[in-house]
């Protein structure tokens, strides 16, 4: 029985090591792709007291910087950018500022309305005016869920759990 417990502990340790290795690799990739900002993050919570805030793109920033920030938000930032794709409810107006505003706000709302989640290399700012228009509804606090992966590594941990379970059953059968 003592050996069986030891095997189970080893399998759990192996699973934890694999999950940590995957998370470390993903974090290193994310850090290498995040646009570098020359601005320092805002200090304190500057969200509007007693009101709702949205994160929108600055209209006067470089188009290249804005496109890079939009690419990051829709890629590694995991913002929901389906509505700004052609045919989506927020595709029109078909401008970089409009699309970036939607993606930035979605990311900002997913990440708990944290001031630092509305920076995007200095290409975004907070607003207390709802930017929704027509059929395009911008997310507001509590209307979107976090895109952060679960602690067990999401879908990638399921095969390892199955593998560990099968090994454990084979060992216990002896």
Coordinates of N, CA and C in Angstrom, one line a residue:
X1 N 0.8 -1.2 0.0 CA 0.0 0.0 0.0 C 0.9 1.3 0.0
X2 N 2.0 1.2 0.7 CA 2.9 2.3 0.8 C 3.4 2.7 -0.6
X3 N 3.8 1.7 -1.4 CA 4.3 1.9 -2.7 C 3.2 2.6 -3.6
X4 N 2.0 2.2 -3.4 CA 0.9 2.7 -4.2 C 0.7 4.2 -3.9
X5 N 0.8 4.6 -2.7 CA 0.7 6.0 -2.3 C 1.9 6.8 -2.9
X6 N 3.1 6.2 -2.9 CA 4.2 6.8 -3.4 C 4.1 7.1 -4.9
X7 N 3.5 6.1 -5.6 CA 3.3 6.2 -7.1 C 2.3 7.3 -7.4
X8 N 1.2 7.4 -6.6 CA 0.2 8.4 -6.8 C 0.8 9.8 -6.6
X9 N 1.7 9.9 -5.5 CA 2.3 11.2 -5.3 C 3.3 11.6 -6.4
X10 N 4.0 10.6 -7.0 CA 4.9 10.9 -8.1 C 4.1 11.3 -9.3
X11 N 2.9 10.7 -9.6 CA 2.1 11.1 -10.7 C 1.6 12.5 -10.6
X12 N 1.1 12.8 -9.4 CA 0.6 14.2 -9.1 C 1.8 15.2 -9.3
X13 N 3.0 14.9 -8.8 CA 4.1 15.8 -9.0 C 4.4 16.0 -10.4
X14 N 4.4 14.9 -11.2 CA 4.7 15.0 -12.6 C 3.7 15.9 -13.3
X15 N 2.4 15.7 -13.0 CA 1.4 16.5 -13.6 C 1.6 18.0 -13.3
X16 N 1.9 18.3 -12.0 CA 2.2 19.7 -11.6 C 3.4 20.3 -12.4
X17 N 4.4 19.5 -12.6 CA 5.6 19.9 -13.3 C 5.3 20.2 -14.8
X18 N 4.5 19.4 -15.4 CA 4.1 19.6 -16.8 C 3.3 20.9 -16.9
X19 N 2.3 21.0 -16.1 CA 1.5 22.2 -16.1 C 2.3 23.5 -15.9
X20 N 3.2 23.5 -14.9 CA 4.0 24.7 -14.7 C 4.9 24.9 -15.9
X21 N 5.5 23.9 -16.5 CA 6.3 24.1 -17.7 C 5.6 24.7 -18.8
X22 N 4.3 24.3 -19.0 CA 3.5 24.9 -20.1 C 3.2 26.3 -19.8
X23 N 2.9 26.6 -18.6 CA 2.5 28.0 -18.2 C 3.7 28.9 -18.3
X24 N 4.9 28.4 -17.9 CA 6.1 29.2 -18.0 C 6.4 29.5 -19.5
X25 N 6.3 28.5 -20.4 CA 6.6 28.7 -21.8 C 5.6 29.7 -22.4
X26 N 4.3 29.6 -22.0 CA 3.3 30.5 -22.5 C 3.6 32.0 -22.0
X27 N 4.0 32.1 -20.8 CA 4.3 33.4 -20.2 C 5.5 34.0 -20.9
X28 N 6.5 33.2 -21.2 CA 7.7 33.8 -21.9 C 7.3 34.2 -23.3
X29 N 6.5 33.5 -24.0 CA 6.0 33.9 -25.3 C 5.2 35.2 -25.2
X30 N 4.3 35.3 -24.2 CA 3.5 36.4 -24.1 C 4.4 37.7 -23.8
X31 N 5.4 37.5 -22.9 CA 6.2 38.7 -22.6 C 7.0 39.1 -23.8
X32 N 7.4 38.2 -24.6 CA 8.2 38.6 -25.8 C 7.4 39.3 -26.9
X33 N 6.0 39.1 -26.8 CA 5.2 39.7 -27.9 C 4.4 41.0 -27.4
X34 N 4.5 41.3 -26.1 CA 3.8 42.5 -25.6 C 4.5 43.7 -26.1
X35 N 3.8 44.7 -26.7 CA 4.4 45.9 -27.1 C 5.0 46.6 -25.9
X36 N 6.2 47.2 -26.1 CA 6.9 47.8 -25.0 C 6.4 49.3 -24.9
X37 N 6.1 49.7 -23.7 CA 5.6 51.1 -23.5 C 6.6 51.9 -22.9
X38 N 6.7 53.2 -23.2 CA 7.6 54.1 -22.6 C 6.9 54.9 -21.5
X39 N 5.6 54.7 -21.4 CA 4.9 55.4 -20.3 C 4.8 54.5 -19.1
X40 N 4.8 55.2 -17.9 CA 4.7 54.4 -16.7 C 3.2 54.1 -16.5
X41 N 2.9 53.0 -15.8 CA 1.4 52.8 -15.6 C 0.9 53.8 -14.6
X42 N -0.4 54.1 -14.7 CA -1.0 55.1 -13.8 C -1.0 54.6 -12.4
X43 N -0.8 55.5 -11.5 CA -0.8 55.1 -10.1 C -2.2 55.2 -9.5
X44 N -2.5 54.3 -8.6 CA -3.8 54.3 -8.0 C -4.9 53.9 -9.0
X45 N -6.1 53.9 -8.5 CA -7.3 53.5 -9.3 C -7.9 54.8 -9.8
X46 N -7.9 55.0 -11.1 CA -8.4 56.2 -11.6 C -9.8 56.0 -12.3
X47 N -10.3 54.8 -12.1 CA -11.7 54.6 -12.7 C -12.6 55.6 -12.1
X48 N -13.7 55.9 -12.8 CA -14.6 56.9 -12.4 C -15.4 56.5 -11.2
X49 N -15.4 57.3 -10.2 CA -16.1 57.0 -8.9 C -17.6 57.0 -9.2
X50 N -18.2 56.0 -8.7 CA -19.7 55.9 -8.8 C -20.2 55.8 -10.2
X51 N -19.4 55.4 -11.1 CA -19.8 55.3 -12.5 C -19.2 54.2 -13.2
X52 N -19.5 54.0 -14.5 CA -19.0 53.0 -15.3 C -17.9 53.5 -16.2
X53 N -16.9 52.7 -16.5 CA -15.8 53.2 -17.4 C -15.6 52.2 -18.5
X54 N -15.2 52.8 -19.6 CA -14.8 52.0 -20.8 C -13.4 52.4 -21.2
X55 N -12.7 51.5 -21.9 CA -11.4 51.7 -22.4 C -11.5 51.9 -23.9
X56 N -11.0 53.0 -24.4 CA -11.1 53.4 -25.8 C -9.8 53.8 -26.3
X57 N -9.6 53.7 -27.6 CA -8.4 54.1 -28.3 C -8.2 55.6 -28.4
X58 N -7.0 56.1 -28.3 CA -6.7 57.5 -28.5 C -6.8 57.7 -30.1
X59 N -7.4 58.7 -30.5 CA -7.6 58.9 -31.9 C -6.3 59.5 -32.6
X60 N -5.4 60.2 -31.8 CA -4.3 60.9 -32.3 C -3.0 60.1 -32.3
X61 N -3.0 58.8 -32.0 CA -1.7 58.1 -31.9 C -1.3 57.4 -33.2
X62 N -0.1 57.0 -33.3 CA 0.4 56.4 -34.5 C -0.4 55.2 -34.9
X63 N -0.7 55.1 -36.2 CA -1.5 54.0 -36.7 C -0.8 52.6 -36.5
X64 N 0.5 52.7 -36.6 CA 1.3 51.5 -36.4 C 1.2 51.0 -35.0
X65 N 1.4 51.9 -34.1 CA 1.2 51.6 -32.6 C -0.1 51.0 -32.3
X66 N -1.2 51.7 -32.9 CA -2.5 51.3 -32.7 C -2.8 49.9 -33.2
X67 N -2.3 49.6 -34.4 CA -2.5 48.3 -35.0 C -1.7 47.2 -34.2
X68 N -0.5 47.5 -33.8 CA 0.2 46.6 -32.9 C -0.5 46.2 -31.6
X69 N -1.1 47.3 -31.0 CA -1.9 47.1 -29.8 C -3.1 46.3 -30.1
X70 N -3.8 46.6 -31.2 CA -5.0 45.8 -31.5 C -4.7 44.4 -31.8
X71 N -3.6 44.1 -32.5 CA -3.1 42.7 -32.8 C -2.9 42.0 -31.5
X72 N -2.2 42.7 -30.5 CA -2.0 42.0 -29.2 C -3.3 41.7 -28.5
X73 N -4.2 42.7 -28.4 CA -5.4 42.5 -27.7 C -6.2 41.3 -28.3
X74 N -6.3 41.2 -29.6 CA -7.1 40.2 -30.2 C -6.3 38.8 -30.2
X75 N -5.0 38.9 -30.0 CA -4.2 37.7 -30.0 C -3.9 37.2 -28.6
X76 N -2.7 37.5 -28.1 CA -2.3 37.1 -26.8 C -3.2 37.6 -25.7
X77 N -3.8 38.8 -25.9 CA -4.6 39.4 -24.9 C -6.0 38.7 -24.8
X78 N -6.3 37.9 -25.8 CA -7.5 37.1 -25.8 C -8.8 37.8 -25.6
X79 N -8.8 39.1 -26.2 CA -10.1 39.8 -26.2 C -11.0 39.2 -27.3
X80 N -12.3 39.3 -27.1 CA -13.3 38.7 -28.0 C -13.4 39.7 -29.2
X81 N -12.8 39.4 -30.3 CA -12.7 40.3 -31.5 C -13.7 39.9 -32.6
X82 N -14.5 38.9 -32.3 CA -15.4 38.5 -33.4 C -16.4 39.6 -33.8
X83 N -16.9 40.4 -32.9 CA -17.8 41.5 -33.4 C -17.2 42.5 -34.3
X84 N -15.8 42.6 -34.3 CA -15.2 43.6 -35.2 C -14.7 43.0 -36.5
X85 N -15.0 41.7 -36.7 CA -14.7 41.1 -38.0 C -15.8 41.4 -39.0
X86 N -15.5 41.3 -40.2 CA -16.5 41.7 -41.3 C -17.8 40.9 -41.0
X87 N -18.9 41.6 -41.0 CA -20.2 41.0 -40.8 C -20.6 41.0 -39.3
X88 N -19.7 41.4 -38.4 CA -19.9 41.4 -37.0 C -20.7 42.7 -36.6
X89 N -21.3 42.7 -35.5 CA -22.2 43.8 -35.1 C -21.4 45.1 -34.9
X90 N -20.1 45.0 -34.7 CA -19.2 46.2 -34.4 C -18.2 46.5 -35.5
X91 N -18.4 45.8 -36.7 CA -17.5 46.0 -37.8 C -17.5 47.5 -38.3
X92 N -18.7 48.0 -38.4 CA -18.9 49.4 -38.8 C -18.9 50.4 -37.6
X93 N -18.3 51.5 -37.6 CA -17.5 52.0 -38.7 C -16.2 51.2 -38.9
X94 N -15.8 50.9 -40.1 CA -14.6 50.1 -40.4 C -13.3 51.0 -40.3
X95 N -13.0 51.4 -39.0 CA -11.8 52.2 -38.8 C -11.0 51.5 -37.8
X96 N -9.7 51.8 -37.8 CA -8.7 51.2 -36.9 C -9.1 51.7 -35.4
X97 N -9.4 53.0 -35.3 CA -9.7 53.5 -33.9 C -11.0 52.8 -33.4
X98 N -12.0 52.6 -34.2 CA -13.2 52.0 -33.7 C -13.0 50.5 -33.4
X99 N -12.3 49.8 -34.2 CA -12.0 48.4 -33.9 C -11.1 48.2 -32.7
X100 N -10.1 49.1 -32.6 CA -9.2 49.0 -31.4 C -9.9 49.4 -30.2
X101 N -10.8 50.3 -30.2 CA -11.6 50.7 -29.0 C -12.4 49.5 -28.5
X102 N -13.1 48.8 -29.5 CA -13.9 47.6 -29.1 C -13.0 46.6 -28.4
X103 N -11.9 46.2 -29.0 CA -11.0 45.2 -28.5 C -10.4 45.6 -27.2
X104 N -9.9 46.9 -27.1 CA -9.3 47.3 -25.8 C -10.3 47.3 -24.7
X105 N -11.6 47.7 -25.0 CA -12.6 47.7 -23.9 C -12.9 46.3 -23.5
X106 N -13.0 45.3 -24.5 CA -13.3 44.0 -24.1 C -12.2 43.4 -23.2
X107 N -10.9 43.7 -23.5 CA -9.8 43.2 -22.7 C -9.9 43.8 -21.3
X108 N -10.2 45.1 -21.3 CA -10.2 45.9 -20.0 C -11.3 45.3 -19.1
X109 N -12.5 45.0 -19.7 CA -13.6 44.5 -18.9 C -13.3 43.1 -18.4
X110 N -12.6 42.3 -19.3 CA -12.3 40.9 -18.9 C -11.3 40.9 -17.7
X111 N -10.5 41.9 -17.6 CA -9.4 42.0 -16.6 C -9.8 42.9 -15.4
X112 N -11.1 42.9 -15.1 CA -11.5 43.6 -13.9 C -11.4 45.1 -13.8
X113 N -11.5 45.7 -15.0 CA -11.5 47.2 -15.0 C -10.2 47.8 -14.3
X114 N -9.1 47.1 -14.4 CA -7.9 47.6 -13.8 C -7.3 48.6 -14.7
X115 N -6.9 49.7 -14.1 CA -6.3 50.8 -14.9 C -5.2 50.3 -15.8
X116 N -4.4 49.4 -15.4 CA -3.2 49.0 -16.2 C -3.7 48.2 -17.4
X117 N -5.0 47.6 -17.3 CA -5.5 46.9 -18.4 C -6.0 47.8 -19.5
X118 N -5.9 49.1 -19.3 CA -6.3 50.1 -20.3 C -5.1 51.0 -20.7
X119 N -4.0 50.4 -21.0 CA -2.9 51.2 -21.4 C -2.5 51.0 -22.9
X120 N -2.2 49.7 -23.2 CA -1.9 49.3 -24.6 C -0.8 50.2 -25.1
X121 N 0.3 50.3 -24.4 CA 1.5 51.1 -24.9 C 1.2 52.6 -25.0
X122 N 0.2 53.1 -24.3 CA -0.1 54.5 -24.3 C -1.1 54.8 -25.5
X123 N -1.7 53.8 -26.1 CA -2.7 54.0 -27.2 C -4.1 54.0 -26.7
X124 N -4.4 53.8 -25.4 CA -5.8 53.8 -25.0 C -6.0 54.7 -23.8
X125 N -7.2 55.0 -23.5 CA -7.5 55.9 -22.4 C -8.9 55.4 -21.8
X126 N -9.2 55.8 -20.6 CA -10.5 55.5 -20.0 C -11.5 56.6 -20.3
X127 N -12.7 56.2 -20.4 CA -13.8 57.2 -20.7 C -15.0 56.8 -19.9
X128 N -15.8 57.8 -19.5 CA -17.0 57.6 -18.8 C -18.2 57.7 -19.7
X129 N -18.0 57.8 -21.0 CA -19.0 57.8 -22.0 C -19.1 56.5 -22.7
X130 N -20.3 55.9 -22.7 CA -20.5 54.6 -23.3 C -20.3 54.7 -24.8
X131 N -19.3 54.0 -25.4 CA -19.0 54.1 -26.8 C -19.9 53.2 -27.7
X132 N -20.9 52.5 -27.1 CA -21.8 51.7 -27.9 C -22.5 52.5 -28.9
X133 N -22.8 51.9 -30.0 CA -23.6 52.6 -31.1 C -24.4 51.5 -31.9
X134 N -25.6 51.9 -32.3 CA -26.4 51.0 -33.1 C -26.5 49.6 -32.5
X135 N -26.2 48.6 -33.2 CA -26.2 47.2 -32.7 C -24.9 46.8 -32.0
X136 N -24.0 47.7 -32.0 CA -22.7 47.4 -31.3 C -22.7 47.8 -29.9
X137 N -22.7 46.8 -29.0 CA -22.7 47.1 -27.6 C -21.4 46.8 -27.0
X138 N -20.7 47.8 -26.4 CA -19.5 47.7 -25.8 C -19.7 47.1 -24.4
X139 N -18.8 46.1 -24.0 CA -19.0 45.5 -22.7 C -18.8 46.5 -21.6
X140 N -19.5 46.2 -20.5 CA -19.5 47.1 -19.3 C -19.1 46.1 -18.1
X141 N -18.8 46.7 -17.0 CA -18.4 45.9 -15.8 C -19.4 44.7 -15.5
X142 N -18.8 43.5 -15.4 CA -19.6 42.4 -15.1 C -20.3 41.7 -16.3
X143 N -20.1 42.3 -17.5 CA -20.8 41.7 -18.7 C -20.0 40.7 -19.4
X144 N -18.7 40.6 -19.1 CA -17.8 39.6 -19.7 C -17.1 38.8 -18.6
X145 N -16.7 37.6 -19.0 CA -16.0 36.7 -18.0 C -14.5 36.8 -18.3
X146 N -13.7 36.5 -17.3 CA -12.3 36.6 -17.5 C -11.8 35.6 -18.5
X147 N -10.8 35.9 -19.3 CA -10.2 35.0 -20.2 C -9.0 34.2 -19.7
X148 N -8.7 34.4 -18.4 CA -7.6 33.8 -17.8 C -7.8 32.3 -17.7
X149 N -6.7 31.5 -18.0 CA -6.9 30.0 -17.9 C -7.1 29.6 -16.5
X150 N -7.7 28.4 -16.4 CA -8.0 27.8 -15.1 C -6.6 27.4 -14.4
X151 N -6.6 27.2 -13.1 CA -5.4 26.8 -12.4 C -4.8 25.5 -12.9
X152 N -5.7 24.6 -13.4 CA -5.2 23.3 -13.8 C -4.7 23.3 -15.2
X153 N -4.6 24.4 -15.8 CA -4.0 24.5 -17.2 C -5.1 24.3 -18.3
X154 N -6.3 24.3 -17.9 CA -7.4 24.2 -19.0 C -7.4 22.9 -19.6
X155 N -7.7 22.8 -20.9 CA -7.8 21.6 -21.7 C -6.6 20.8 -21.7
X156 N -5.4 21.5 -21.7 CA -4.1 20.7 -21.8 C -3.9 19.8 -20.6
X157 N -4.5 20.0 -19.5 CA -4.2 19.1 -18.4 C -5.1 17.9 -18.4
X158 N -6.2 17.9 -19.2 CA -7.1 16.7 -19.2 C -6.4 15.4 -19.7
X159 N -5.6 15.4 -20.8 CA -5.0 14.2 -21.2 C -4.0 13.7 -20.1
X160 N -3.3 14.6 -19.4 CA -2.4 14.2 -18.4 C -3.1 13.5 -17.2
X161 N -4.3 14.0 -16.9 CA -5.1 13.4 -15.8 C -5.6 12.1 -16.2
X162 N -6.0 11.9 -17.5 CA -6.4 10.6 -18.0 C -5.3 9.6 -17.9
X163 N -4.1 10.0 -18.4 CA -2.9 9.2 -18.4 C -2.6 8.8 -16.9
X164 N -2.6 9.7 -16.0 CA -2.2 9.4 -14.6 C -3.3 8.4 -14.0
X165 N -4.5 8.7 -14.4 CA -5.6 7.8 -13.9 C -5.4 6.3 -14.4
X166 N -5.1 6.2 -15.7 CA -4.9 4.9 -16.3 C -3.7 4.2 -15.6
X167 N -2.6 4.9 -15.4 CA -1.5 4.3 -14.8 C -1.8 3.9 -13.4
X168 N -2.5 4.7 -12.7 CA -2.9 4.4 -11.3 C -3.8 3.1 -11.3
X169 N -4.8 3.0 -12.2 CA -5.6 1.8 -12.2 C -4.8 0.6 -12.6
X170 N -3.9 0.7 -13.5 CA -3.1 -0.5 -13.8 C -2.2 -0.9 -12.7
X171 N -1.7 0.1 -11.9 CA -0.8 -0.3 -10.8 C -1.7 -0.9 -9.7
X172 N -2.9 -0.4 -9.4 CA -3.7 -0.9 -8.3 C -4.3 -2.3 -8.7
X173 N -4.4 -2.6 -10.0 CA -4.9 -3.9 -10.4 C -4.0 -5.1 -10.0
X174 N -2.7 -4.8 -9.8 CA -1.7 -5.8 -9.5 C -1.9 -6.4 -8.2

